[in-house]
Amino acid sequence: MKYSTLYNKTKNFGLSAALLIGGMSLSGCSDFLEIKPQNEIILEQFWNEQKDVENIVTGCYSAMQSYGMISRMMIWGEFRSENIVNNGTITDDINLERLLKENITANNIYTNWSEFYGIINRCNTVIKYAPIVAEKDPAYTTSQLNAHIAEVTAIRSLCYFYLIRTFRDVPYSDEPFLDDDQTLNLPATSFNEILPKLITSLENVVNNSLNKYPEKNTTAYWDYNCNRVTKPLIYSLLCEMYLWQKDYANCVKYADLIIESKKKDAKEAGYLSSDFENFYGYPLISSRSRGSNEYGNAFNQIFVKNNSMESIFELNFRKDDNDGRLNCNGPVCFFYGGGTRVPFVKPSTYVSNDERDKLYNVYAKENEGYDGRSYENIRFDTGGSPTGINKYATRGSVTLTSTTTPYKNPTAYGTLWPTYDNNKQSRNKSNYILYRLTDIMLLKAEAIAQMISTDGTLVEGTPDYDLLLEAFELVDAVNKRSLIESTPYKHVLDITNYASKQQLTNLIFDERNRELMFEGKRYFDLVRRSWREGDTEYLSNKVTNKDPQTASVVKSKMQKMDAIFWPYNLDELKVNHNLKQNAAFGSGENGNFEHSK
């Protein structure tokens, strides 16, 4: 019997050991994470005690660490942007090669969404059966039950949010699919219908989620609160979802809750930066090492050591795995490189070449080449030529030295994660970050910019100018943190260059790209702007910068809103007769697909 790949399911909801053992790869910070593999368990025998619920919840986290899941988070959110191009080494991934040329068809493997729907189904199952367990197990308290439901509601909402930002309209269900007798031919529900559902579901559970998990004496508390759902993650989801919904007041509301939470955390931990006042009171980690003029500290805390004070949610990978092959971030290794492996992709010339020829395509002109993120994001050789992506690929510290001469190469790059060459498996253990503080600060800035009522030049002393100033300070704080110069904060942004709503909005989008480059955010940002403005002009102008040879073809393809989203996978269309293909991609691979009888 053919059925939709919408959900991964087995008869009588058999739960394999593979589903559960992956949970052991999470940080071992509580008994919740210390589970043993179990043999196949049928539904009637499984949902009896609290541990059964915890096993499935843990399995959701484990599934999010899978190669298929993270690779799609990266590709869907970044690879169609101006940041990424083919490194010329893609010989065994024709699907990736084609999508980088904007030649995406319905049979491309990266249009497959099964990992996301598999996790959604697990979450729906917990929501349905956890209350039954609470009735059977007297030790399973109401607060624990509600916390678990909040946890999986957030994970389910995160998965759906990825899907609607990628495909726009997708099949939606909040009921679990447990056996082959259930109909899986679900039509697509519209983006505008799903988004409010996600927001409502999160609003309903946010007060039941935990602020943080119990502390351990040997580890800073954020180390084990970044890899599970907490209130700040739900706040982050609501912040971004409200921005997509054009509800800017609620976007700002939830951003402020996160910022205040981080201020409190930093103060309690005695971790306020010496640059705290220069960052307008935002609790950012200073790029400067304490007591020195060496830079790179923020990058090393966030991306090398992982689980930093600024982190909100990231997928953790074990650093204590001596074997090296288990629990690895494979997509980063294959796409961005590591050890002896030649990466599949590299930074586009538009992104990586501008500091050397002073075109200032990406990094702000006022910074005059002092923006250290150009070196933290991108690796350069001793001659100043870009060699690849550095973020996520390095496991050692990056050291930058302040200087009066811009365009200086880093004093030292961290060593790349090695590859496990014998088995062709990754040994990259970089965490994959989904939300962090500066992301939220810049989402807030974007929301504030959209509250400005006039399109003209803003005048001091008016409410609109006050909004400009508030948004600019958020951007300026993030930008200041990046500067490497012997006289601190000499080459800062000039607010007079951004004195209109349009100029400010462009600054915010540019700063998000500088700060979040290669983190799976850029293409979604471009889509959000197109969605809000009702046209694709800004997106198509940006995307076509990465390859002048294909610019005219890509620009032509992306003139219509349909084309900036992805096609449904051909295999999904074959078995789901109620799913209609995105009009920009015909009805299938070649535009002549017919449903099988």
XYZ file of C-alpha atoms in Angstrom:
597
model
C 0.000 0.000 0.000
C 1.367 3.392 -0.939
C 1.064 6.115 1.651
C 2.248 9.649 2.033
C 5.643 10.271 3.587
C 3.933 13.011 5.568
C 4.575 11.051 8.739
C 6.998 8.292 9.646
C 4.779 5.651 11.134
C 4.569 1.931 11.750
C 1.715 -0.406 12.512
C 0.558 -0.072 16.141
C 3.056 2.720 16.617
C 6.116 0.512 16.973
C 8.918 2.528 18.526
C 12.319 1.229 17.544
C 15.483 1.391 19.579
C 16.890 3.720 16.952
C 14.327 6.323 17.951
C 15.332 6.252 21.585
C 19.069 5.644 21.657
C 19.759 8.947 19.932
C 18.637 10.779 23.029
C 21.834 9.717 24.755
C 23.722 12.054 22.453
C 22.379 15.091 24.246
C 24.295 16.727 27.064
C 24.168 14.470 30.085
C 22.831 17.069 32.495
C 19.895 15.309 34.062
C 18.331 11.896 34.477
C 15.936 12.923 31.722
C 18.681 12.414 29.197
C 20.090 9.176 30.597
C 17.954 6.527 28.928
C 18.700 3.025 27.743
C 17.887 1.614 24.306
C 14.607 -0.275 24.227
C 13.286 -2.942 21.920
C 10.197 -2.383 19.803
C 7.259 -1.489 21.981
C 3.639 -1.530 20.883
C 1.194 1.165 21.806
C -0.836 -0.827 24.300
C 2.246 -1.687 26.334
C 4.057 1.609 26.190
C 2.139 4.589 27.612
C 2.090 3.625 31.289
C 4.607 5.740 33.199
C 6.387 9.068 33.101
C 9.562 7.510 31.722
C 7.669 6.446 28.593
C 6.796 10.060 27.869
C 10.328 11.227 28.560
C 11.758 8.644 26.162
C 9.667 9.958 23.272
C 10.434 13.581 24.122
C 14.138 12.737 24.146
C 13.712 11.022 20.803
C 12.410 14.288 19.355
C 15.660 16.031 20.247
C 17.681 13.153 18.883
C 15.773 13.288 15.594
C 16.503 16.994 15.275
C 20.222 16.144 15.291
C 19.885 13.903 12.243
C 21.767 14.601 9.027
C 18.545 15.029 7.076
C 17.120 17.542 9.535
C 20.163 19.792 9.945
C 21.077 19.663 6.258
C 17.654 20.998 5.373
C 17.782 23.672 8.060
C 21.025 24.841 6.456
C 19.976 24.502 2.831
C 16.439 25.858 3.140
C 17.555 28.838 5.188
C 20.820 29.791 3.461
C 21.777 28.136 0.200
C 19.461 30.048 -2.146
C 20.798 33.359 -0.805
C 23.681 35.435 -2.158
C 26.050 33.966 0.455
C 26.647 30.445 -0.888
C 28.021 29.065 -4.153
C 29.286 25.745 -5.457
C 32.901 25.094 -4.462
C 33.452 23.238 -7.720
C 33.781 19.907 -5.887
C 30.213 18.622 -5.916
C 30.645 15.349 -7.756
C 28.316 13.081 -5.820
C 25.433 15.435 -4.983
C 23.764 16.537 -8.192
C 20.753 17.749 -6.209
C 22.864 20.279 -4.325
C 24.647 21.370 -7.490
C 21.348 22.065 -9.232
C 19.731 23.991 -6.410
C 22.793 26.253 -6.109
C 22.154 27.171 -9.751
C 18.492 27.823 -8.898
C 17.561 24.801 -10.996
C 15.205 23.234 -8.459
C 12.748 20.553 -9.500
C 10.282 18.415 -7.598
C 12.537 15.361 -7.691
C 15.346 17.151 -5.833
C 16.070 15.213 -2.650
C 16.287 18.431 -0.617
C 12.572 19.003 -1.149
C 11.922 15.947 1.033
C 10.371 16.926 4.368
C 9.994 13.539 6.068
C 12.324 14.303 9.011
C 10.232 17.302 9.987
C 6.920 15.483 9.785
C 8.357 12.507 11.643
C 9.186 14.771 14.585
C 5.810 16.505 14.332
C 4.087 13.143 14.613
C 6.092 12.214 17.708
C 5.144 15.528 19.299
C 1.483 15.034 18.448
C 1.655 11.571 19.968
C 3.059 12.900 23.249
C 0.349 15.555 23.404
C -2.314 12.874 22.922
C -1.004 10.151 25.225
C 0.890 11.962 27.992
C -2.371 12.889 29.781
C -3.325 9.188 29.770
C 0.006 8.368 31.403
C -0.663 11.009 34.066
C -3.868 9.184 34.959
C -1.964 5.892 35.357
C 1.236 7.089 37.055
C 0.643 8.933 40.356
C 4.274 10.091 40.375
C 3.705 11.994 37.127
C 2.553 15.382 38.368
C 0.372 17.890 36.549
C 3.244 20.370 36.340
C 5.519 17.743 34.795
C 2.807 16.790 32.311
C 2.218 20.402 31.328
C 5.945 21.030 30.982
C 6.300 18.063 28.612
C 3.346 19.222 26.519
C 4.861 22.718 26.337
C 8.172 21.188 25.306
C 6.825 19.155 22.399
C 4.445 21.928 21.351
C 7.483 24.165 20.901
C 9.364 21.488 18.939
C 6.326 20.831 16.731
C 5.882 24.572 16.131
C 9.556 24.925 15.230
C 9.219 22.159 12.629
C 6.101 23.651 11.105
C 7.734 27.082 11.064
C 10.595 25.714 8.974
C 8.111 24.070 6.627
C 5.908 27.106 5.987
C 8.886 29.427 5.494
C 10.210 26.960 2.902
C 7.097 25.679 1.122
C 4.533 28.350 2.197
C 1.448 26.096 2.263
C 1.891 22.607 3.733
C -0.260 19.767 5.114
C -1.097 20.497 8.743
C -2.368 18.224 11.480
C -2.196 18.323 15.245
C -3.367 14.710 15.508
C -0.924 11.763 15.523
C -0.965 9.210 12.716
C -0.580 5.803 14.277
C -1.386 3.131 11.702
C -2.028 2.428 8.037
C -5.786 2.659 8.400
C -5.635 6.427 8.736
C -5.901 8.635 5.675
C -2.798 10.664 4.996
C -3.931 12.448 1.849
C -3.991 15.854 3.487
C -4.266 18.956 1.327
C -1.981 21.858 2.013
C -3.118 24.382 4.603
C -2.219 27.976 3.783
C 0.661 29.822 5.423
C -1.776 32.447 6.701
C -3.846 29.773 8.433
C -0.984 27.750 9.915
C 0.983 30.667 11.378
C -1.826 31.837 13.725
C -2.333 28.217 14.822
C 1.322 27.960 15.785
C 1.211 31.250 17.654
C -1.936 30.269 19.558
C -0.543 26.890 20.514
C 2.639 28.493 21.861
C 0.747 31.192 23.743
C -1.330 28.450 25.373
C 1.703 26.610 26.764
C 4.374 29.253 27.329
C 3.549 29.678 31.022
C 3.912 25.922 31.573
C 7.432 25.734 30.161
C 10.468 25.869 32.413
C 12.620 28.969 32.749
C 15.658 26.768 33.228
C 16.617 23.292 34.326
C 18.351 22.395 37.624
C 21.896 23.662 37.974
C 24.992 21.527 38.170
C 27.883 22.734 40.269
C 30.519 22.141 37.621
C 28.911 23.905 34.675
C 27.554 27.365 33.960
C 23.780 27.142 33.989
C 23.366 28.123 30.348
C 25.443 25.114 29.267
C 22.543 22.745 29.800
C 19.655 25.136 29.206
C 20.532 25.773 25.563
C 19.734 22.298 24.253
C 16.210 21.875 25.629
C 13.043 23.881 25.280
C 12.782 26.672 27.836
C 10.648 29.808 28.027
C 13.270 31.839 26.124
C 12.993 29.472 23.139
C 9.220 29.815 23.079
C 9.631 33.581 23.429
C 12.013 33.461 20.440
C 9.575 31.514 18.294
C 6.769 33.896 19.172
C 9.011 36.905 18.515
C 9.855 35.747 14.998
C 6.398 34.410 14.194
C 4.755 37.683 15.176
C 7.238 39.495 12.917
C 6.135 37.316 9.992
C 2.524 38.022 10.950
C 3.263 41.785 10.921
C 2.268 42.071 14.581
C 5.220 44.252 15.494
C 4.122 45.143 19.025
C 4.047 41.481 20.075
C 7.344 40.839 18.318
C 8.921 43.574 20.434
C 7.165 42.300 23.569
C 8.731 38.852 23.314
C 12.113 40.194 22.240
C 12.155 42.331 25.380
C 11.348 39.317 27.562
C 14.360 37.509 26.114
C 16.680 40.502 26.432
C 15.674 41.092 30.049
C 16.139 37.403 30.805
C 19.653 37.505 29.357
C 20.484 40.653 31.326
C 19.413 38.897 34.503
C 21.421 35.791 33.648
C 24.554 37.808 32.888
C 24.242 39.844 36.080
C 23.695 36.786 38.286
C 26.664 35.051 36.714
C 28.907 38.088 37.096
C 29.426 38.006 33.375
C 28.574 41.536 32.303
C 31.049 42.659 29.679
C 33.409 45.552 30.271
C 31.812 46.925 27.103
C 28.326 46.735 28.628
C 27.757 50.499 28.479
C 29.161 50.741 24.941
C 26.563 48.158 23.922
C 23.729 50.357 25.254
C 23.178 47.993 28.165
C 22.652 44.878 26.041
C 24.401 41.857 27.643
C 26.643 40.941 24.724
C 29.866 39.016 25.143
C 32.765 41.310 24.313
C 34.854 40.380 21.320
C 37.946 41.569 23.177
C 39.578 39.157 25.563
C 39.602 40.609 29.051
C 42.634 42.760 29.688
C 43.967 42.595 26.139
C 43.530 44.015 22.662
C 43.102 40.603 21.103
C 39.741 39.985 19.498
C 37.685 36.911 18.661
C 36.475 36.167 22.193
C 32.757 36.417 21.337
C 33.123 34.113 18.334
C 35.071 31.592 20.375
C 32.512 31.609 23.196
C 29.534 31.270 20.853
C 30.815 28.954 18.108
C 33.861 27.137 19.459
C 33.050 26.508 23.109
C 29.292 26.488 22.372
C 26.361 26.983 24.764
C 27.401 30.556 25.453
C 25.653 33.069 27.653
C 24.041 34.499 24.501
C 22.660 31.172 23.327
C 18.921 30.467 23.474
C 18.632 27.119 21.698
C 21.157 24.954 19.893
C 21.466 21.311 18.904
C 24.294 19.884 21.009
C 26.890 17.382 19.850
C 29.031 15.463 22.312
C 32.594 16.662 22.642
C 33.630 13.709 24.858
C 33.090 11.040 22.211
C 36.553 9.501 21.820
C 35.496 7.310 18.933
C 34.691 10.412 16.948
C 32.123 8.855 14.650
C 29.071 9.033 16.895
C 26.843 12.036 17.269
C 28.524 14.260 14.699
C 27.376 17.307 12.795
C 27.727 15.739 9.369
C 26.093 18.474 7.285
C 28.593 21.097 8.456
C 31.478 18.794 7.573
C 30.175 17.953 4.114
C 28.941 21.428 3.183
C 31.401 23.751 4.975
C 34.413 21.437 5.219
C 36.760 20.098 7.849
C 40.071 18.303 8.074
C 41.025 16.868 4.701
C 37.505 17.043 3.304
C 36.986 19.568 0.519
C 33.666 21.309 1.224
C 30.756 21.260 -1.199
C 30.125 25.007 -0.915
C 32.060 28.195 -0.325
C 31.306 31.883 0.262
C 30.344 33.751 -2.885
C 32.745 36.344 -4.239
C 30.126 38.965 -3.492
C 30.374 38.069 0.200
C 34.065 37.261 0.571
C 35.867 39.605 -1.803
C 34.517 42.978 -0.780
C 36.988 43.860 1.991
C 39.968 43.417 -0.291
C 38.650 45.570 -3.150
C 36.643 47.917 -0.886
C 33.364 47.421 -2.714
C 31.637 47.115 0.666
C 29.055 44.712 -0.670
C 28.290 43.285 2.761
C 30.428 44.843 5.466
C 29.515 48.435 6.307
C 31.544 51.211 4.702
C 31.774 53.131 7.974
C 33.614 50.183 9.543
C 36.374 50.572 6.919
C 37.429 46.936 7.035
C 37.577 46.638 10.818
C 34.589 44.274 11.041
C 36.090 41.090 12.487
C 33.132 38.980 11.370
C 34.514 38.942 7.842
C 37.363 36.785 9.183
C 35.257 34.862 11.687
C 32.751 33.871 9.018
C 35.257 33.272 6.218
C 38.725 31.716 6.170
C 41.451 33.594 4.263
C 44.918 32.384 3.304
C 48.077 34.309 4.116
C 47.732 36.239 0.865
C 44.286 37.478 1.826
C 42.340 35.232 -0.546
C 39.184 33.531 0.772
C 39.526 29.782 1.135
C 36.164 28.739 2.567
C 33.636 29.046 5.363
C 35.061 29.274 8.874
C 31.931 29.460 11.040
C 30.954 26.021 12.421
C 33.921 24.412 10.636
C 36.537 25.385 13.222
C 37.121 23.810 16.610
C 39.849 26.176 17.786
C 40.004 29.810 18.726
C 40.164 32.597 16.191
C 42.475 35.432 17.262
C 42.314 38.876 15.705
C 44.711 41.701 16.563
C 43.642 45.342 16.711
C 45.490 47.509 14.249
C 45.358 50.918 12.637
C 45.631 49.219 9.251
C 42.398 47.557 8.088
C 42.139 44.385 5.997
C 44.578 42.591 8.269
C 44.449 38.809 8.259
C 43.716 37.018 11.531
C 46.680 36.354 13.803
C 45.480 32.766 14.103
C 42.632 30.641 12.812
C 41.263 27.769 14.795
C 42.000 24.332 13.405
C 39.230 22.721 11.398
C 37.323 19.783 12.755
C 38.852 16.568 11.381
C 37.073 14.079 9.155
C 36.826 10.394 9.903
C 38.365 9.444 6.590
C 38.223 5.647 6.882
C 34.428 5.606 7.032
C 33.890 8.906 5.240
C 32.011 10.121 8.282
C 32.169 13.480 9.952
C 33.920 14.164 13.222
C 32.622 17.704 13.391
C 31.154 18.344 16.850
C 30.032 21.937 16.394
C 26.651 22.655 17.900
C 24.053 23.961 15.467
C 22.559 27.194 16.785
C 18.923 27.965 16.059
C 18.439 31.077 18.203
C 20.830 33.416 19.982
C 20.594 36.867 21.515
C 21.781 39.030 18.610
C 19.314 37.296 16.295
C 16.483 38.402 18.601
C 17.884 41.923 18.980
C 17.884 42.364 15.214
C 14.382 40.895 14.859
C 13.260 43.497 17.371
C 15.022 46.232 15.389
C 13.219 45.110 12.237
C 9.856 45.214 13.992
C 10.521 48.702 15.364
C 11.535 49.935 11.910
C 8.209 48.750 10.518
C 6.380 50.833 13.136
C 7.738 54.044 11.584
C 4.824 55.775 9.898
C 6.554 57.921 7.288
C 8.765 57.055 4.336
C 10.581 60.386 4.337
C 13.645 61.598 6.213
C 13.043 61.404 9.948
C 13.394 64.479 12.111
C 14.692 64.551 15.664
C 12.084 65.152 18.336
C 9.336 63.183 16.586
C 7.921 59.762 17.625
C 9.189 58.259 14.375
C 12.718 59.465 15.093
C 12.528 57.903 18.560
C 11.733 54.592 16.855
C 14.656 55.114 14.487
C 16.978 55.728 17.415
C 15.804 52.642 19.326
C 16.195 50.378 16.312
C 19.553 51.892 15.377
C 20.974 51.326 18.864
C 20.114 47.625 18.631
C 21.982 47.363 15.335
C 24.829 49.548 16.531
C 25.378 47.419 19.643
C 25.741 44.287 17.514
C 27.953 46.081 15.019
C 30.227 47.654 17.656
C 30.924 44.237 19.163
C 32.451 43.140 15.860
C 35.054 45.903 15.476
C 38.785 45.199 15.782
C 40.706 48.445 16.153
C 43.380 49.837 18.422
C 41.194 52.859 19.219
C 37.901 51.214 20.190
C 34.727 52.362 18.470
C 36.382 54.792 16.096
C 34.834 53.362 12.922
C 31.220 52.983 14.005
C 27.957 53.277 12.099
C 26.689 56.803 11.448
C 22.977 57.211 12.177
C 22.675 60.067 9.685
C 23.213 57.554 6.892
C 20.058 55.697 7.952
C 17.577 58.513 8.552
C 14.621 57.027 6.676
C 12.527 53.902 7.166
C 13.903 52.363 3.979
C 17.536 53.100 4.834
C 17.081 51.774 8.353
C 15.383 48.608 7.116
C 18.195 47.978 4.643
C 20.749 48.474 7.436
C 18.974 45.925 9.635
C 18.896 43.328 6.876
C 22.558 43.943 6.075
C 23.491 43.639 9.751
C 21.543 40.407 10.115
C 23.504 39.007 7.189
C 26.840 40.100 8.660
C 26.018 38.728 12.097
C 24.172 35.516 11.168
C 25.974 34.559 7.965
C 25.999 30.795 7.234
C 23.634 30.099 10.169
C 20.616 29.231 8.028
C 18.892 32.596 8.404
C 19.588 34.701 5.320
C 17.201 33.235 2.754
C 14.350 33.165 5.255
C 15.031 36.857 5.963
C 14.786 37.638 2.262
C 11.562 35.643 1.936
C 10.061 37.423 4.961
C 10.773 40.806 3.399
C 9.206 39.729 0.102
C 6.202 38.352 1.975
C 5.737 41.648 3.807
C 6.304 43.950 0.827
C 4.306 41.867 -1.629
C 7.035 41.637 -4.276
C 10.336 39.870 -4.804
C 12.450 42.811 -5.985
C 14.709 43.069 -2.924
C 15.195 39.292 -2.742
C 15.927 38.823 -6.434
C 18.366 41.750 -6.495
C 20.299 40.237 -3.583
C 20.278 36.631 -4.770
C 21.478 37.457 -8.268
C 24.645 39.018 -6.844
C 26.221 35.664 -6.114
C 26.746 34.610 -9.731
C 26.799 37.250 -12.493
C 26.729 34.527 -15.161
C 23.296 33.270 -14.094
C 21.928 36.558 -12.719
C 19.499 37.310 -15.540
C 18.039 33.795 -15.540
C 17.657 33.712 -11.742
C 16.111 37.179 -11.653
C 13.589 36.151 -14.270
C 12.663 33.012 -12.334
C 12.182 34.879 -9.066
C 9.887 37.609 -10.327
C 6.845 35.747 -9.038
C 6.187 35.130 -5.348
C 5.544 31.411 -5.951
C 9.114 30.922 -7.160
C 10.815 32.021 -3.944
C 9.262 29.036 -2.168
C 10.128 25.402 -2.888
C 8.291 22.725 -4.876
C 6.684 19.738 -3.193
C 8.655 16.543 -3.574
C 7.617 14.384 -6.522
C 7.244 11.253 -4.394
C 4.870 13.115 -2.099
C 2.731 14.202 -5.029
C 2.497 10.632 -6.325
C 0.817 9.355 -3.178
C -0.998 12.445 -1.897
C -3.675 13.243 -4.465
C -4.874 16.255 -2.492
C -1.530 18.042 -2.654
C -1.267 20.497 -5.549
C 2.153 21.518 -6.805
C 3.505 25.052 -6.417
C 2.477 26.790 -9.654
C 6.025 28.057 -10.267
C 7.229 24.467 -10.722
C 4.524 23.077 -12.997
C 2.829 19.958 -11.710
C 5.915 17.890 -11.113
C 9.459 17.325 -12.285
C 8.906 18.307 -15.911
C 5.543 20.022 -15.712
C 3.645 16.979 -17.010
C 3.186 14.906 -13.849
C -0.025 12.914 -13.497
C -1.198 11.197 -10.346
C -0.755 7.441 -10.348
C -3.970 5.448 -10.298
